PDB file of C-alpha atoms in Angstrom:
ATOM      1  CA  ALA A 189       3.221  76.477 122.774  1.00 74.00           C
ATOM      2  CA  GLN A 190       4.984  78.220 119.942  1.00 81.00           C
ATOM      3  CA  SER A 191       8.747  78.263 120.063  1.00 88.00           C
ATOM      4  CA  VAL A 192      11.870  78.731 117.993  1.00 93.00           C
ATOM      5  CA  ALA A 193      15.182  77.033 118.632  1.00 94.00           C
ATOM      6  CA  GLN A 194      18.557  78.073 117.315  1.00 95.00           C
ATOM      7  CA  PRO A 195      20.707  75.268 118.680  1.00 95.00           C
ATOM      8  CA  GLU A 196      24.060  76.945 118.070  1.00 95.00           C
ATOM      9  CA  ASP A 197      25.123  80.034 119.995  1.00 92.00           C
ATOM     10  CA  GLN A 198      28.027  80.549 117.639  1.00 95.00           C
ATOM     11  CA  VAL A 199      29.011  79.383 114.197  1.00 97.00           C
ATOM     12  CA  ASN A 200      32.527  79.812 112.855  1.00 97.00           C
ATOM     13  CA  VAL A 201      33.311  79.426 109.181  1.00 97.00           C
ATOM     14  CA  ALA A 202      36.206  80.316 106.911  1.00 97.00           C
ATOM     15  CA  GLU A 203      35.664  82.916 104.237  1.00 97.00           C
ATOM     16  CA  GLY A 204      34.619  81.329 100.971  1.00 97.00           C
ATOM     17  CA  ASN A 205      33.188  78.230 102.634  1.00 97.00           C
ATOM     18  CA  PRO A 206      29.457  77.496 102.747  1.00 97.00           C
ATOM     19  CA  LEU A 207      27.642  78.431 105.932  1.00 97.00           C
ATOM     20  CA  THR A 208      24.549  77.097 107.660  1.00 97.00           C
ATOM     21  CA  VAL A 209      22.735  78.628 110.614  1.00 98.00           C
ATOM     22  CA  LYS A 210      20.159  76.258 112.046  1.00 98.00           C
ATOM     23  CA  CYS A 211      16.598  76.967 113.117  1.00 97.00           C
ATOM     24  CA  THR A 212      13.789  74.670 114.185  1.00 97.00           C
ATOM     25  CA  TYR A 213      10.335  75.714 115.218  1.00 94.00           C
ATOM     26  CA  SER A 214       7.149  74.582 116.865  1.00 91.00           C
ATOM     27  CA  VAL A 215       3.885  76.259 115.933  1.00 86.00           C
ATOM     28  CA  SER A 216       0.261  75.311 115.465  1.00 81.00           C
ATOM     29  CA  GLY A 217      -0.791  75.255 111.862  1.00 81.00           C
ATOM     30  CA  ASN A 218       1.248  76.550 108.968  1.00 82.00           C
ATOM     31  CA  PRO A 219       4.013  78.929 109.989  1.00 87.00           C
ATOM     32  CA  TYR A 220       5.368  82.148 108.645  1.00 90.00           C
ATOM     33  CA  LEU A 221       9.158  81.950 109.045  1.00 94.00           C
ATOM     34  CA  PHE A 222      11.681  84.764 109.013  1.00 94.00           C
ATOM     35  CA  TRP A 223      15.395  85.394 109.217  1.00 96.00           C
ATOM     36  CA  TYR A 224      16.848  88.696 110.383  1.00 93.00           C
ATOM     37  CA  VAL A 225      20.441  89.859 110.752  1.00 94.00           C
ATOM     38  CA  GLN A 226      21.751  92.292 113.341  1.00 90.00           C
ATOM     39  CA  TYR A 227      25.087  94.039 113.076  1.00 87.00           C
ATOM     40  CA  PRO A 228      26.716  95.424 116.261  1.00 79.00           C
ATOM     41  CA  ASN A 229      24.693  98.228 117.852  1.00 70.00           C
ATOM     42  CA  ARG A 230      22.245  98.209 114.967  1.00 75.00           C
ATOM     43  CA  GLY A 231      18.615  97.276 114.539  1.00 78.00           C
ATOM     44  CA  LEU A 232      17.401  94.196 112.744  1.00 85.00           C
ATOM     45  CA  GLN A 233      17.573  93.855 109.001  1.00 87.00           C
ATOM     46  CA  PHE A 234      15.177  91.565 107.184  1.00 88.00           C
ATOM     47  CA  LEU A 235      16.881  88.788 105.204  1.00 92.00           C
ATOM     48  CA  LEU A 236      14.103  86.546 103.957  1.00 93.00           C
ATOM     49  CA  LYS A 237      10.813  84.905 104.790  1.00 91.00           C
ATOM     50  CA  TYR A 238       8.753  81.851 103.983  1.00 93.00           C
ATOM     51  CA  ILE A 239       5.010  82.257 103.704  1.00 88.00           C
ATOM     52  CA  THR A 240       3.944  79.633 101.196  1.00 85.00           C
ATOM     53  CA  GLY A 241       5.029  78.113  97.910  1.00 86.00           C
ATOM     54  CA  ASP A 242       8.537  77.024  97.037  1.00 90.00           C
ATOM     55  CA  ASN A 243      10.342  75.577 100.031  1.00 92.00           C
ATOM     56  CA  LEU A 244      13.606  77.225  98.997  1.00 95.00           C
ATOM     57  CA  VAL A 245      13.519  80.934  99.690  1.00 95.00           C
ATOM     58  CA  LYS A 246      16.126  83.328  98.391  1.00 95.00           C
ATOM     59  CA  GLY A 247      16.829  86.536 100.244  1.00 92.00           C
ATOM     60  CA  SER A 248      19.178  89.459 100.626  1.00 89.00           C
ATOM     61  CA  TYR A 249      22.984  89.343 100.386  1.00 91.00           C
ATOM     62  CA  GLY A 250      22.999  85.901  98.749  1.00 95.00           C
ATOM     63  CA  PHE A 251      21.338  84.116 101.649  1.00 97.00           C
ATOM     64  CA  GLU A 252      18.721  81.419 101.234  1.00 97.00           C
ATOM     65  CA  ALA A 253      16.721  79.189 103.533  1.00 97.00           C
ATOM     66  CA  GLU A 254      14.880  75.937 103.063  1.00 95.00           C
ATOM     67  CA  PHE A 255      11.569  75.221 104.708  1.00 95.00           C
ATOM     68  CA  ASN A 256      11.353  71.587 105.747  1.00 95.00           C
ATOM     69  CA  LYS A 257       7.937  70.800 107.113  1.00 92.00           C
ATOM     70  CA  SER A 258       8.686  67.241 108.189  1.00 93.00           C
ATOM     71  CA  GLN A 259      11.703  68.332 110.191  1.00 95.00           C
ATOM     72  CA  THR A 260      10.105  71.654 111.236  1.00 95.00           C
ATOM     73  CA  SER A 261      13.278  73.415 110.225  1.00 96.00           C
ATOM     74  CA  PHE A 262      14.179  76.600 108.383  1.00 97.00           C
ATOM     75  CA  HIS A 263      17.976  76.614 108.171  1.00 98.00           C
ATOM     76  CA  LEU A 264      19.737  79.671 106.750  1.00 98.00           C
ATOM     77  CA  LYS A 265      22.423  79.022 104.172  1.00 98.00           C
ATOM     78  CA  LYS A 266      24.900  80.787 101.957  1.00 98.00           C
ATOM     79  CA  PRO A 267      27.159  79.023  99.420  1.00 97.00           C
ATOM     80  CA  SER A 268      30.206  81.208 100.044  1.00 97.00           C
ATOM     81  CA  ALA A 269      30.633  83.194 103.257  1.00 97.00           C
ATOM     82  CA  LEU A 270      32.097  86.681 103.422  1.00 97.00           C
ATOM     83  CA  VAL A 271      33.847  88.300 106.370  1.00 96.00           C
ATOM     84  CA  SER A 272      31.176  91.003 106.211  1.00 94.00           C
ATOM     85  CA  ASP A 273      28.531  88.350 106.957  1.00 96.00           C
ATOM     86  CA  SER A 274      29.791  88.227 110.535  1.00 96.00           C
ATOM     87  CA  ALA A 275      26.812  89.280 112.633  1.00 95.00           C
ATOM     88  CA  LEU A 276      24.031  88.020 114.866  1.00 93.00           C
ATOM     89  CA  TYR A 277      21.289  86.079 113.100  1.00 96.00           C
ATOM     90  CA  PHE A 278      17.779  85.630 114.420  1.00 95.00           C
ATOM     91  CA  CYS A 279      15.135  83.180 113.288  1.00 96.00           C
ATOM     92  CA  ALA A 280      11.496  84.025 114.011  1.00 94.00           C
ATOM     93  CA  VAL A 281       8.152  82.345 113.502  1.00 92.00           C
ATOM     94  CA  ARG A 282       4.576  83.533 113.486  1.00 85.00           C
ATOM     95  CA  ALA A 283       1.424  81.472 113.251  1.00 73.00           C
ATOM     96  CA  ASN A 284      -0.636  82.428 110.225  1.00 64.00           C
ATOM     97  CA  ALA A 285      -3.930  82.062 112.038  1.00 59.00           C
ATOM     98  CA  GLY A 286      -5.418  82.494 115.439  1.00 57.00           C
ATOM     99  CA  ASN A 287      -5.295  85.332 117.897  1.00 53.00           C
ATOM    100  CA  ASN A 288      -1.658  85.031 118.837  1.00 53.00           C
ATOM    101  CA  ARG A 289       0.196  86.335 115.812  1.00 67.00           C
ATOM    102  CA  LYS A 290       3.227  87.804 117.503  1.00 79.00           C
ATOM    103  CA  LEU A 291       6.663  87.011 116.229  1.00 86.00           C
ATOM    104  CA  ILE A 292       8.380  84.385 118.344  1.00 88.00           C
ATOM    105  CA  TRP A 293      12.144  84.818 118.336  1.00 90.00           C
ATOM    106  CA  GLY A 294      15.043  82.441 118.593  1.00 92.00           C
ATOM    107  CA  LEU A 295      17.907  83.365 120.894  1.00 90.00           C
ATOM    108  CA  GLY A 296      20.174  84.222 118.012  1.00 93.00           C
ATOM    109  CA  THR A 297      23.302  82.705 116.523  1.00 95.00           C
ATOM    110  CA  SER A 298      26.519  84.653 116.305  1.00 94.00           C
ATOM    111  CA  LEU A 299      28.214  84.026 112.984  1.00 96.00           C
ATOM    112  CA  ALA A 300      31.945  84.638 112.713  1.00 97.00           C
ATOM    113  CA  VAL A 301      33.508  84.426 109.269  1.00 97.00           C
ATOM    114  CA  ASN A 302      37.268  84.199 109.444  1.00 95.00           C
ATOM    115  CA  PRO A 303      39.487  85.597 106.683  1.00 94.00           C
TER     116      PRO A 303
ATOM    117  CA  GLY B 270      11.498  99.213 101.027  1.00 59.00           C
ATOM    118  CA  ALA B 271       9.604 100.430 104.042  1.00 65.00           C
ATOM    119  CA  VAL B 272      11.595 102.372 106.601  1.00 85.00           C
ATOM    120  CA  VAL B 273      11.176 102.740 110.323  1.00 91.00           C
ATOM    121  CA  SER B 274      13.167 105.391 112.138  1.00 92.00           C
ATOM    122  CA  GLN B 275      13.958 105.795 115.814  1.00 94.00           C
ATOM    123  CA  HIS B 276      15.117 108.866 117.648  1.00 95.00           C
ATOM    124  CA  PRO B 277      17.394 109.252 119.441  1.00 96.00           C
ATOM    125  CA  SER B 278      19.805 106.516 118.432  1.00 93.00           C
ATOM    126  CA  ARG B 279      21.675 106.865 121.683  1.00 95.00           C
ATOM    127  CA  VAL B 280      20.813 108.551 124.975  1.00 96.00           C
ATOM    128  CA  ILE B 281      22.561 108.864 128.300  1.00 97.00           C
ATOM    129  CA  CYS B 282      20.583 110.122 131.274  1.00 96.00           C
ATOM    130  CA  LYS B 283      20.797 110.421 135.004  1.00 96.00           C
ATOM    131  CA  SER B 284      18.976 108.073 137.309  1.00 96.00           C
ATOM    132  CA  GLY B 285      15.486 109.345 138.112  1.00 96.00           C
ATOM    133  CA  THR B 286      14.920 111.211 134.876  1.00 96.00           C
ATOM    134  CA  SER B 287      12.501 110.238 132.122  1.00 97.00           C
ATOM    135  CA  VAL B 288      13.475 109.474 128.563  1.00 97.00           C
ATOM    136  CA  LYS B 289      11.249 109.497 125.487  1.00 97.00           C
ATOM    137  CA  ILE B 290      12.044 107.441 122.399  1.00 97.00           C
ATOM    138  CA  GLU B 291      10.238 108.095 119.137  1.00 96.00           C
ATOM    139  CA  CYS B 292       9.460 105.533 116.470  1.00 95.00           C
ATOM    140  CA  ARG B 293       8.190 106.588 113.054  1.00 94.00           C
ATOM    141  CA  SER B 294       7.105 104.684 109.984  1.00 92.00           C
ATOM    142  CA  LEU B 295       8.365 106.841 107.146  1.00 89.00           C
ATOM    143  CA  ASP B 296       6.577 105.587 104.059  1.00 84.00           C
ATOM    144  CA  PHE B 297       3.662 103.525 105.265  1.00 88.00           C
ATOM    145  CA  GLN B 298       0.940 103.604 107.870  1.00 89.00           C
ATOM    146  CA  ALA B 299       1.646 101.415 110.837  1.00 89.00           C
ATOM    147  CA  THR B 300      -1.524  99.911 112.207  1.00 86.00           C
ATOM    148  CA  THR B 301       0.454  98.112 114.882  1.00 91.00           C
ATOM    149  CA  MET B 302       3.700  99.012 116.571  1.00 93.00           C
ATOM    150  CA  PHE B 303       5.823  96.842 118.810  1.00 94.00           C
ATOM    151  CA  TRP B 304       8.454  97.759 121.364  1.00 96.00           C
ATOM    152  CA  TYR B 305      11.243  95.344 122.142  1.00 95.00           C
ATOM    153  CA  ARG B 306      14.079  95.329 124.596  1.00 95.00           C
ATOM    154  CA  GLN B 307      17.345  93.587 123.939  1.00 89.00           C
ATOM    155  CA  PHE B 308      20.070  92.805 126.454  1.00 83.00           C
ATOM    156  CA  PRO B 309      23.641  92.270 125.273  1.00 79.00           C
ATOM    157  CA  LYS B 310      24.024  89.115 123.221  1.00 73.00           C
ATOM    158  CA  GLN B 311      20.431  88.111 123.848  1.00 77.00           C
ATOM    159  CA  SER B 312      17.299  87.866 121.814  1.00 82.00           C
ATOM    160  CA  LEU B 313      14.554  90.448 121.519  1.00 87.00           C
ATOM    161  CA  MET B 314      12.063  90.607 124.334  1.00 90.00           C
ATOM    162  CA  LEU B 315       8.669  91.952 123.359  1.00 92.00           C
ATOM    163  CA  MET B 316       7.588  94.614 125.826  1.00 95.00           C
ATOM    164  CA  ALA B 317       4.296  95.766 124.381  1.00 94.00           C
ATOM    165  CA  THR B 318       2.101  95.936 121.328  1.00 92.00           C
ATOM    166  CA  SER B 319       0.129  99.032 120.445  1.00 90.00           C
ATOM    167  CA  ASN B 320      -2.559  99.719 117.911  1.00 86.00           C
ATOM    168  CA  GLU B 321      -3.165 103.251 116.738  1.00 80.00           C
ATOM    169  CA  GLY B 322      -5.607 105.092 118.956  1.00 78.00           C
ATOM    170  CA  SER B 323      -5.869 102.440 121.635  1.00 81.00           C
ATOM    171  CA  LYS B 324      -4.008 101.483 124.778  1.00 86.00           C
ATOM    172  CA  ALA B 325      -0.935  99.355 124.480  1.00 91.00           C
ATOM    173  CA  THR B 326      -1.006  95.701 125.472  1.00 92.00           C
ATOM    174  CA  TYR B 327       1.927  94.927 127.731  1.00 94.00           C
ATOM    175  CA  GLU B 328       3.652  91.591 128.051  1.00 92.00           C
ATOM    176  CA  GLN B 329       3.710  89.853 131.383  1.00 91.00           C
ATOM    177  CA  GLY B 330       6.281  91.338 133.705  1.00 92.00           C
ATOM    178  CA  VAL B 331       6.535  94.687 131.933  1.00 94.00           C
ATOM    179  CA  GLU B 332       5.464  97.622 134.090  1.00 93.00           C
ATOM    180  CA  LYS B 333       3.040  99.760 132.133  1.00 92.00           C
ATOM    181  CA  ASP B 334       3.474 102.712 134.483  1.00 94.00           C
ATOM    182  CA  LYS B 335       7.208 102.673 133.962  1.00 95.00           C
ATOM    183  CA  PHE B 336       7.214 102.142 130.213  1.00 96.00           C
ATOM    184  CA  LEU B 337       4.593 104.483 128.822  1.00 95.00           C
ATOM    185  CA  ILE B 338       3.623 103.856 125.247  1.00 94.00           C
ATOM    186  CA  ASN B 339       1.671 106.238 123.083  1.00 90.00           C
ATOM    187  CA  HIS B 340       0.541 105.428 119.555  1.00 88.00           C
ATOM    188  CA  ALA B 341      -1.228 108.646 118.664  1.00 81.00           C
ATOM    189  CA  SER B 342      -1.031 108.397 114.900  1.00 88.00           C
ATOM    190  CA  LEU B 343      -0.511 105.812 112.174  1.00 89.00           C
ATOM    191  CA  THR B 344       3.099 106.875 111.756  1.00 92.00           C
ATOM    192  CA  LEU B 345       4.293 107.638 115.271  1.00 93.00           C
ATOM    193  CA  SER B 346       4.660 105.743 118.521  1.00 93.00           C
ATOM    194  CA  THR B 347       6.610 106.843 121.578  1.00 95.00           C
ATOM    195  CA  LEU B 348       8.087 104.910 124.475  1.00 96.00           C
ATOM    196  CA  THR B 349       8.774 106.883 127.638  1.00 97.00           C
ATOM    197  CA  VAL B 350      10.937 105.296 130.292  1.00 97.00           C
ATOM    198  CA  THR B 351       9.841 107.050 133.466  1.00 96.00           C
ATOM    199  CA  SER B 352      12.130 107.536 136.448  1.00 96.00           C
ATOM    200  CA  ALA B 353      14.861 105.589 134.725  1.00 96.00           C
ATOM    201  CA  HIS B 354      17.311 103.518 136.753  1.00 95.00           C
ATOM    202  CA  PRO B 355      20.565 101.838 135.743  1.00 95.00           C
ATOM    203  CA  GLU B 356      18.797  98.491 135.325  1.00 94.00           C
ATOM    204  CA  ASP B 357      16.713 100.090 132.552  1.00 95.00           C
ATOM    205  CA  SER B 358      19.869 100.500 130.489  1.00 95.00           C
ATOM    206  CA  SER B 359      19.316  98.466 127.371  1.00 94.00           C
ATOM    207  CA  PHE B 360      18.844  98.520 123.620  1.00 93.00           C
ATOM    208  CA  TYR B 361      15.263  99.366 122.722  1.00 95.00           C
ATOM    209  CA  ILE B 362      13.953  98.473 119.281  1.00 94.00           C
ATOM    210  CA  CYS B 363      10.627  99.459 117.801  1.00 95.00           C
ATOM    211  CA  SER B 364       8.876  97.693 115.003  1.00 93.00           C
ATOM    212  CA  ALA B 365       5.977  98.746 112.827  1.00 92.00           C
ATOM    213  CA  ARG B 366       3.533  96.562 110.971  1.00 88.00           C
ATOM    214  CA  GLY B 367       1.431  97.832 108.110  1.00 84.00           C
ATOM    215  CA  TRP B 368       0.501  97.451 104.481  1.00 80.00           C
ATOM    216  CA  THR B 369       3.166  98.361 101.986  1.00 74.00           C
ATOM    217  CA  SER B 370       3.325  97.290  98.338  1.00 73.00           C
ATOM    218  CA  GLY B 371       0.297  95.095  98.909  1.00 74.00           C
ATOM    219  CA  ILE B 372       1.900  93.134 101.735  1.00 72.00           C
ATOM    220  CA  ASN B 373       1.225  93.331 105.452  1.00 74.00           C
ATOM    221  CA  GLU B 374       4.638  93.123 106.973  1.00 78.00           C
ATOM    222  CA  GLN B 375       6.657  94.061 110.027  1.00 83.00           C
ATOM    223  CA  PHE B 376       9.681  96.346 109.813  1.00 87.00           C
ATOM    224  CA  PHE B 377      12.223  97.229 112.458  1.00 90.00           C
ATOM    225  CA  GLY B 378      13.807 100.460 113.533  1.00 91.00           C
ATOM    226  CA  PRO B 379      17.557 100.810 114.055  1.00 89.00           C
ATOM    227  CA  GLY B 380      17.266 100.775 117.830  1.00 91.00           C
ATOM    228  CA  THR B 381      17.996 103.199 120.676  1.00 94.00           C
ATOM    229  CA  ARG B 382      20.800 102.566 123.137  1.00 94.00           C
ATOM    230  CA  LEU B 383      19.747 103.837 126.582  1.00 96.00           C
ATOM    231  CA  THR B 384      22.357 104.248 129.304  1.00 96.00           C
ATOM    232  CA  VAL B 385      21.195 105.330 132.730  1.00 96.00           C
ATOM    233  CA  LEU B 386      23.951 106.555 135.020  1.00 95.00           C
TER     234      LEU B 386
END
């Protein structure tokens, strides 16, 4: 069965420090991987995605993520966190073949960046 | 980038009334639209998937007679919560998938906060 795990409910980091939000997945075949951010009472905003090619993907607002096939991970990173990065982050995966091509969502990780 | 709008952004209604939420793809044709429900501090729960001109496919446990979905055109889908009750209060998010700039991708609306009194 396809699944996404975000092992941390909450991540706290000081402003200016690097941040990592973890995501691991389980899917048949090669995955499409996504990160979205949600600010309070707002819809989801697309950050970045991995489809194929370079394992390091750069996205919006200075975020990047590295696809690691052997560890089935797609951790979200940013070299220097901002207070405005505080939000809820969702990892999602979709199989790139087969009949079931729905997005499978992680439970989300709340990121708090402290001034 | 592609934009998906939802209307209204917030609605408060009395128990027993019906509420309609609109979802529009503004600059691309959405061959598939998705409706999600999100409880506070939880992940998105897919309610149903609809393709233009055909009946929606509901996820297990979602009542199709309570959550009516219409996808009448390639740019508009509606979700009607019929005979709403307080337990239907939630954040509803629509998503549209279609071809834009040569890529088939899924975009999300800003969400609708439904409060049933």
